């Protein structure tokens, strides 16, 4: 596509769209962190205006023409390549360790085409009405959650779901199921066929294993994790840990928000948030998790950043990186060998008499509970299993939303052995459905499974635990940058996983990883 006029035109158009996208990102971040309480509705107007500009620019006729002409160039280039084998530098300017620039251009073109199609298939009026509805439904959800009453939320949830089904219908290819369309939006190549199999394996293996863990006579002492951990020290420690695992503070910042998250304007401005809590492990692992997301964004290649392909490959791939740092590295005794002494310097009183092994066991304890965001590593994916099964029923079997609280409670009892006493700690706990994010949840579990597969592979090519023990995280992080981060959206998550591990996605690694780690901790023969 190099030398194609249309490509330059597309690039120019994108250079006008991307700043609007960045401004929206920054406003979202600001809303969650620094914006004053009363900013709400007026800032929402700014966001609405910007979102509309973005929509207009991305569905513009001239953009459509540029896309068509670029696709023609790309097609011609491919045919040319096929006909002229070994014709040298036709692939266009890849350097020894940089990305193939022709592959980059194709990825940007593909992303722009998908975004154009996605937005232009939804009638503008409906799109606006839906934006208003989700702004309202998030508020209704928050009120319902506070009053622990699902019936307040049910009518608006039904409306959001109806919109989502209609929108999925606009996007569906002939014969494609609606829930598959929704799943595809977050994770390409993982529809119900793949996910049914994945979740079936988790259900068959992890539900009984979790019961064995709960019946184990091993008791883990963790009382010292809750207590008087001053916020200022937690903040210093959070910065230390983020930096230690490799988050670059010259290219990023750390702030505070109720629900930790990460966002990026580009690879030199990556924003993390975390929270501080009297449960010190919650704050420690939340910052390591977000730093994992941040390291991913900082590692995206310079030739991709500020383009539509300059983000993480997918939701699950992003989550694989945060969970790799949080769980595979962070909940690993080797990691704490060089770090635990520092932790004790910050909290000498609180951790008095607590040895490193006791600390690591405590932060790895299994305690199935009702709240997904507080779940331990082992039971986490069972929270996702509940949501996956319910979403599928809502979308594919027209389950009445009124049935949700009852089914939710039954499934929690069956898979996790706990039953919510009210909707606030049950079906109302997550914001996702109020925002119309159906199909999002499975990426959390998939990400964990990707991380386990990567770990199994990396242990074959380097001594991961030995490096951690020696305080050398850099080679581990660099390996991930080289094989995952720098590609942004140039390759799909499936391709990245296959290129890195030499194998297609295989959830067996995840189940084995969990059984080995927690079997050892709870002395269960597996
Ligand atoms: Zn995350």
XYZ file of C-alpha atoms and ligand atoms in Angstrom:
527
model
C 0.000 0.000 0.000
C 3.065 2.166 0.130
C 2.808 4.706 -2.670
C -0.976 4.337 -2.845
C -2.571 7.850 -2.866
C -5.645 6.604 -1.089
C -3.487 5.439 1.804
C -2.243 8.982 2.381
C -5.797 10.228 2.299
C -6.862 7.635 4.843
C -3.932 8.554 7.050
C -4.891 12.224 6.929
C -8.478 11.419 7.864
C -7.324 9.271 10.757
C -5.041 12.029 11.977
C -8.166 14.135 12.477
C -10.204 11.383 14.125
C -7.623 10.153 16.606
C -7.373 13.408 18.619
C -11.126 13.276 19.207
C -10.790 9.714 20.429
C -7.905 10.704 22.724
C -9.921 13.609 24.145
C -12.784 11.231 24.963
C -10.370 8.869 26.678
C -8.884 11.659 28.738
C -12.315 12.911 29.813
C -13.335 9.419 30.886
C -10.181 9.115 32.967
C -10.729 12.542 34.449
C -14.324 11.733 35.396
C -13.178 8.786 37.460
C -10.258 10.510 39.145
C -10.091 14.290 39.491
C -13.304 15.818 38.166
C -15.317 17.685 40.818
C -18.573 16.181 42.013
C -20.815 18.669 40.234
C -19.061 18.428 36.856
C -21.341 15.548 35.834
C -24.034 16.736 33.467
C -22.065 19.614 31.900
C -19.043 17.445 31.186
C -21.440 14.829 29.810
C -22.451 17.441 27.220
C -18.828 17.884 26.149
C -18.475 14.130 25.879
C -21.717 13.861 23.923
C -20.516 16.499 21.465
C -17.161 14.828 20.994
C -18.744 11.393 20.603
C -21.001 12.777 17.908
C -18.032 14.347 16.072
C -16.254 11.010 16.244
C -19.289 9.216 14.871
C -19.645 11.732 12.042
C -15.986 11.581 11.072
C -15.937 7.786 11.150
C -19.039 7.407 8.978
C -18.125 10.133 6.502
C -18.693 9.427 2.762
C -15.169 10.548 1.848
C -13.760 8.105 4.401
C -15.808 5.339 2.824
C -14.308 6.168 -0.577
C -10.767 6.240 0.824
C -11.343 2.861 2.469
C -12.553 1.327 -0.796
C -9.581 2.669 -2.733
C -7.117 1.488 -0.064
C -8.682 -1.957 -0.152
C -8.250 -2.008 -3.918
C -4.550 -1.059 -3.500
C -4.094 -3.702 -0.811
C -5.737 -6.317 -3.015
C -3.535 -5.375 -5.958
C -0.412 -5.478 -3.787
C -1.328 -8.932 -2.536
C -1.963 -10.242 -6.037
C 1.317 -8.625 -7.159
C 3.171 -10.321 -4.330
C 1.638 -13.650 -5.140
C 2.672 -13.265 -8.772
C 6.179 -11.950 -8.149
C 7.687 -14.328 -5.671
C 10.781 -13.101 -3.864
C 10.583 -9.642 -5.395
C 12.480 -8.088 -2.532
C 11.191 -5.183 -0.492
C 7.569 -5.194 -1.613
C 6.487 -5.702 1.996
C 7.624 -2.160 2.649
C 10.189 -1.077 5.126
C 10.385 -3.539 7.952
C 13.529 -3.179 10.016
C 15.379 -5.856 11.915
C 13.321 -5.527 15.092
C 10.560 -3.176 13.981
C 7.201 -4.346 12.720
C 6.578 -5.027 9.064
C 5.114 -1.694 7.995
C 2.941 -3.225 5.316
C 1.388 -5.477 7.954
C 0.860 -2.364 10.094
C -0.933 -0.554 7.266
C -3.134 -3.534 6.577
C -4.064 -3.696 10.256
C -4.952 0.001 10.391
C -7.036 -0.380 7.240
C -8.825 -3.415 8.677
C -9.564 -1.637 11.976
C -10.817 1.475 10.176
C -13.062 -0.652 7.961
C -14.521 -2.494 10.935
C -15.159 0.704 12.847
C -16.752 2.299 9.793
C -19.020 -0.704 9.233
C -19.932 -1.018 12.876
C -20.919 2.619 13.263
C -22.587 3.091 9.896
C -24.875 0.082 10.327
C -26.589 1.689 13.314
C -29.028 4.471 12.394
C -27.754 7.691 13.958
C -31.051 8.410 15.778
C -31.031 5.013 17.407
C -27.396 5.391 18.351
C -28.095 8.666 20.131
C -31.201 7.329 21.893
C -29.143 4.367 23.054
C -26.376 6.632 24.428
C -28.984 8.477 26.469
C -30.493 5.227 27.654
C -27.177 3.809 28.895
C -26.310 7.061 30.675
C -29.659 6.747 32.463
C -29.430 3.010 33.068
C -26.050 3.316 34.783
C -27.632 5.760 37.237
C -30.669 3.519 37.767
C -28.350 0.564 38.327
C -26.349 2.485 40.964
C -29.546 3.379 42.838
C -30.907 -0.152 42.617
C -27.610 -1.562 43.868
C -27.639 0.825 46.803
C -31.186 -0.150 47.729
C -30.399 -3.822 46.982
C -33.486 -4.074 44.831
C -33.245 -5.640 41.386
C -36.859 -4.799 40.520
C -35.853 -1.107 40.228
C -33.292 -2.003 37.563
C -35.163 -4.751 35.668
C -37.245 -2.547 33.306
C -34.286 -0.464 32.111
C -32.079 -3.554 31.821
C -34.693 -5.083 29.553
C -34.592 -1.966 27.354
C -30.777 -2.038 27.150
C -30.839 -5.727 26.287
C -33.417 -5.168 23.539
C -31.207 -2.472 22.002
C -28.158 -4.699 22.204
C -29.996 -7.521 20.462
C -31.195 -5.164 17.743
C -27.682 -3.735 17.263
C -26.208 -7.214 17.102
C -28.816 -8.007 14.461
C -27.504 -5.088 12.355
C -23.964 -6.486 12.573
C -24.748 -10.177 12.162
C -23.509 -12.059 9.129
C -26.097 -14.392 7.572
C -26.836 -17.199 10.002
C -24.666 -15.717 12.764
C -26.130 -15.977 16.281
C -26.652 -12.734 18.179
C -24.569 -13.693 21.188
C -21.732 -14.654 18.853
C -21.877 -11.155 17.368
C -21.602 -9.676 20.862
C -18.719 -11.965 21.841
C -16.910 -11.147 18.625
C -16.844 -7.483 19.529
C -14.571 -8.188 22.497
C -12.718 -11.263 21.346
C -12.421 -12.206 17.716
C -12.405 -15.900 17.025
C -13.965 -16.914 20.330
C -17.658 -17.537 19.871
C -20.021 -19.809 21.747
C -18.559 -22.913 20.144
C -15.107 -22.277 21.653
C -16.392 -20.767 24.880
C -18.913 -23.544 25.597
C -16.047 -25.984 25.504
C -13.792 -23.731 27.598
C -16.390 -23.148 30.298
C -17.438 -26.785 30.298
C -13.878 -27.723 31.158
C -13.743 -25.127 33.950
C -17.037 -26.346 35.352
C -16.159 -30.028 35.235
C -12.702 -29.614 36.701
C -12.715 -26.560 38.925
C -16.079 -26.850 40.679
C -15.189 -30.221 42.288
C -11.589 -29.101 42.855
C -12.755 -26.012 44.709
C -14.878 -28.234 46.964
C -11.797 -30.338 47.739
C -9.876 -27.164 48.623
C -12.644 -26.085 50.970
C -12.657 -29.468 52.650
C -8.886 -29.457 53.080
C -7.722 -29.377 56.712
C -5.091 -26.769 55.792
C -5.847 -23.483 57.514
C -4.261 -20.289 56.257
C -3.663 -17.475 58.665
C -4.377 -14.108 57.044
C -5.623 -11.829 59.811
C -2.562 -9.580 59.542
C -3.533 -8.489 56.023
C -6.383 -6.402 57.398
C -5.581 -3.568 59.737
C -4.020 -0.199 60.133
C -2.085 0.253 56.909
C -1.753 4.039 56.478
C -2.767 5.263 53.057
C 0.362 7.366 52.505
C 2.567 4.332 52.899
C 0.292 2.252 50.697
C 0.631 4.937 48.045
C 4.442 4.915 48.217
C 4.431 1.155 48.075
C 2.048 1.134 45.096
C 4.440 3.389 43.177
C 7.375 1.231 44.145
C 5.655 -1.981 43.013
C 4.414 -0.554 39.714
C 7.935 0.667 38.978
C 9.493 -2.589 40.147
C 7.480 -4.715 37.714
C 8.417 -2.302 34.931
C 5.807 0.419 34.596
C 7.676 3.475 33.262
C 6.683 6.597 35.193
C 8.187 8.871 32.546
C 5.468 7.569 30.251
C 2.686 7.105 32.747
C 0.975 8.160 35.944
C -0.827 6.494 38.820
C -3.980 7.978 40.353
C -6.766 6.773 42.578
C -10.327 5.712 41.768
C -13.063 3.613 43.356
C -12.682 0.898 40.711
C -9.109 0.585 39.463
C -8.594 0.743 35.705
C -6.033 1.634 33.047
C -6.323 3.773 29.977
C -3.902 5.279 27.476
C -3.774 8.306 25.198
C -0.800 6.745 23.407
C 2.290 4.728 24.353
C 3.868 7.692 26.128
C 0.866 8.624 28.247
C -0.546 5.625 30.055
C -2.769 6.170 33.063
C -3.311 3.723 35.874
C -5.580 4.027 38.834
C -5.620 1.987 41.974
C -7.352 2.056 45.328
C -6.145 1.861 48.904
C -7.891 -0.324 51.384
C -7.549 -1.553 54.933
C -7.074 -4.938 53.316
C -3.531 -4.314 52.215
C -3.365 -7.218 49.765
C -6.304 -5.808 47.834
C -4.367 -2.598 47.204
C -1.031 -4.380 46.518
C -2.413 -6.722 43.885
C -4.665 -4.143 42.331
C -1.671 -1.961 41.465
C 0.349 -4.895 40.114
C -2.656 -5.864 37.982
C -3.085 -2.371 36.552
C 0.675 -2.024 36.011
C 0.407 -5.159 33.844
C -2.178 -3.402 31.664
C 0.000 -0.298 31.637
C 3.180 -2.127 30.629
C 1.234 -3.596 27.698
C 0.169 -0.133 26.500
C 3.661 1.299 26.956
C 5.111 -1.570 24.945
C 3.023 -0.936 21.830
C 5.228 -0.152 18.849
C 5.847 3.507 17.951
C 4.601 2.938 14.427
C 1.204 1.902 15.791
C 0.492 4.276 18.620
C -2.129 6.945 17.835
C -3.642 4.720 15.153
C -6.726 2.526 15.399
C -4.412 -0.501 15.660
C -2.415 1.036 18.503
C -4.203 -0.660 21.385
C -4.019 -4.053 22.999
C -4.998 -6.931 20.688
C -8.219 -7.678 22.571
C -9.870 -7.511 25.974
C -8.698 -11.013 26.864
C -5.139 -10.388 25.707
C -5.087 -7.270 27.879
C -6.427 -9.208 30.817
C -3.832 -11.927 30.210
C -1.084 -9.393 30.793
C -2.565 -7.846 33.927
C -3.232 -11.287 35.375
C 0.169 -12.549 34.392
C 1.710 -9.820 36.534
C -0.863 -10.029 39.317
C -1.159 -13.800 39.710
C 1.484 -15.720 37.819
C 4.257 -13.383 38.968
C 2.737 -11.606 41.966
C 1.213 -14.597 43.750
C 4.445 -16.517 43.412
C 6.859 -16.880 46.282
C 9.857 -16.267 43.986
C 8.621 -12.740 43.287
C 8.643 -11.850 46.981
C 12.177 -13.088 47.672
C 13.763 -9.723 46.765
C 10.647 -7.639 47.548
C 9.282 -8.825 50.866
C 12.032 -7.140 52.879
C 11.037 -3.802 51.347
C 7.410 -4.437 52.237
C 8.371 -5.036 55.856
C 10.302 -1.760 55.918
C 7.066 0.038 55.067
C 4.979 -1.915 57.562
C 7.260 -3.178 60.351
C 4.550 -3.240 63.015
C 1.745 -4.630 60.901
C 3.902 -7.504 59.592
C 5.799 -8.185 62.793
C 6.622 -11.875 63.051
C 5.105 -12.635 59.657
C 7.592 -14.532 57.524
C 7.668 -14.402 53.754
C 6.177 -17.872 53.342
C 3.307 -17.011 55.684
C 2.684 -13.801 53.751
C 2.652 -15.542 50.355
C 0.273 -18.237 51.601
C -2.032 -15.572 52.987
C -2.225 -13.598 49.733
C -2.896 -16.853 47.845
C -5.646 -18.150 50.124
C -8.818 -19.490 48.545
C -12.032 -18.067 49.923
C -14.982 -18.382 47.573
C -17.200 -15.372 48.062
C -20.024 -13.476 46.457
C -18.109 -10.589 44.894
C -16.229 -11.115 41.640
C -13.767 -8.239 42.061
C -12.639 -9.623 45.418
C -12.343 -13.220 44.252
C -9.228 -15.320 44.774
C -7.339 -16.670 41.784
C -8.894 -20.151 41.909
C -12.558 -19.269 42.184
C -12.395 -16.195 39.941
C -13.350 -17.905 36.700
C -16.403 -19.527 38.292
C -17.844 -16.035 38.811
C -17.409 -15.575 35.070
C -19.005 -18.938 34.346
C -22.197 -17.751 36.078
C -22.312 -14.609 33.961
C -21.542 -16.432 30.727
C -24.365 -18.925 31.217
C -26.843 -16.189 32.100
C -25.874 -13.917 29.209
C -26.263 -16.772 26.800
C -29.738 -17.467 28.120
C -30.705 -13.794 28.004
C -29.606 -13.355 24.414
C -30.179 -16.753 22.841
C -33.077 -18.136 24.839
C -34.931 -14.908 25.588
C -34.717 -15.468 29.310
C -36.883 -12.920 31.103
C -34.677 -10.500 33.078
C -37.001 -10.965 36.063
C -35.615 -14.489 36.415
C -32.042 -13.302 36.892
C -31.826 -12.917 40.692
C -33.141 -16.416 41.336
C -30.927 -18.103 38.762
C -27.948 -16.075 39.931
C -28.376 -17.300 43.504
C -28.780 -20.924 42.394
C -25.663 -20.875 40.253
C -23.569 -19.241 42.972
C -24.686 -21.890 45.382
C -23.903 -24.683 42.933
C -20.494 -23.477 41.703
C -19.117 -21.471 44.606
C -21.081 -22.784 47.569
C -22.334 -19.340 48.594
C -25.703 -17.681 48.211
C -26.326 -13.915 48.165
C -28.631 -12.539 50.806
C -29.666 -9.603 48.667
C -29.382 -8.379 45.065
C -26.672 -5.843 45.958
C -24.186 -8.643 46.572
C -25.729 -10.758 43.828
C -26.959 -9.877 40.380
C -26.502 -6.106 40.860
C -22.799 -6.143 41.716
C -21.340 -5.386 38.262
C -21.880 -2.264 36.189
C -21.351 -4.036 32.819
C -24.918 -4.924 31.849
C -26.176 -1.446 32.666
C -23.709 -0.139 30.098
C -24.826 -2.659 27.512
C -21.605 -4.678 27.721
C -22.957 -8.142 26.973
C -20.209 -10.513 25.854
C -17.495 -8.723 27.825
C -17.252 -10.994 30.876
C -15.778 -14.093 29.180
C -12.614 -12.126 28.347
C -11.693 -12.044 32.035
C -11.578 -15.833 32.233
C -10.000 -16.244 28.810
C -7.280 -13.769 29.767
C -6.373 -15.857 32.807
C -6.180 -18.928 30.588
C -3.960 -17.145 28.039
C -1.639 -16.116 30.873
C -1.302 -19.702 32.104
C -0.509 -20.957 28.604
C 2.141 -18.250 28.203
C 3.661 -19.130 31.560
C 3.884 -22.834 30.670
C 5.669 -21.873 27.458
C 7.982 -19.297 29.025
C 9.164 -21.738 31.667
C 10.558 -23.811 28.792
C 12.557 -20.939 27.305
C 13.743 -19.220 30.498
C 13.998 -19.812 34.206
C 11.094 -17.534 35.111
C 11.065 -18.268 38.847
C 14.857 -18.099 39.077
C 14.842 -14.679 37.440
C 12.134 -13.466 39.802
C 14.089 -14.702 42.797
C 17.136 -12.809 41.573
C 15.058 -9.640 41.226
C 15.384 -9.715 37.439
C 11.952 -9.120 36.013
C 13.260 -7.390 32.918
C 13.906 -10.486 30.761
C 10.411 -11.773 31.562
C 8.808 -8.451 30.726
C 10.932 -8.035 27.582
C 9.834 -11.438 26.359
C 6.215 -10.365 26.667
C 6.947 -7.061 24.941
C 8.664 -8.838 22.084
C 5.932 -11.467 21.602
C 2.766 -9.670 22.683
C 2.851 -5.966 23.499
C 4.523 -4.409 20.498
C 2.031 -5.903 18.028
C -0.959 -3.922 19.305
C -3.894 -4.966 17.142
C -1.733 -5.972 14.178
C -2.314 -9.608 15.068
C -5.316 -11.236 16.725
C -5.022 -12.684 20.214
C -5.202 -16.180 18.766
C -2.349 -15.492 16.356
C -0.223 -13.899 19.070
C -0.738 -16.879 21.326
C 0.035 -19.334 18.558
C 3.138 -17.445 17.360
C 4.458 -17.211 20.900
C 3.709 -20.662 22.296
C 3.699 -22.651 19.042
C 0.253 -23.937 19.890
C -3.365 -22.900 19.472
C -5.309 -21.789 22.537
C -5.426 -24.677 24.982
C -7.340 -24.209 28.261
C -5.767 -27.356 29.716
C -2.771 -25.223 30.763
C -4.988 -23.025 32.891
C -6.710 -25.891 34.693
C -3.387 -27.662 35.275
C -1.737 -24.463 36.500
C -4.519 -23.858 39.051
C -4.631 -27.461 40.222
C -0.905 -27.649 40.660
C -0.585 -24.335 42.480
C -3.573 -24.742 44.786
C -3.219 -28.500 45.157
C 0.214 -27.817 46.622
C -1.015 -25.042 48.873
C -3.935 -27.091 50.213
C -2.160 -30.460 50.127
C -4.500 -32.112 47.675
C -3.370 -35.009 45.534
C -4.168 -34.225 41.901
Zn -7.840 -5.826 34.272
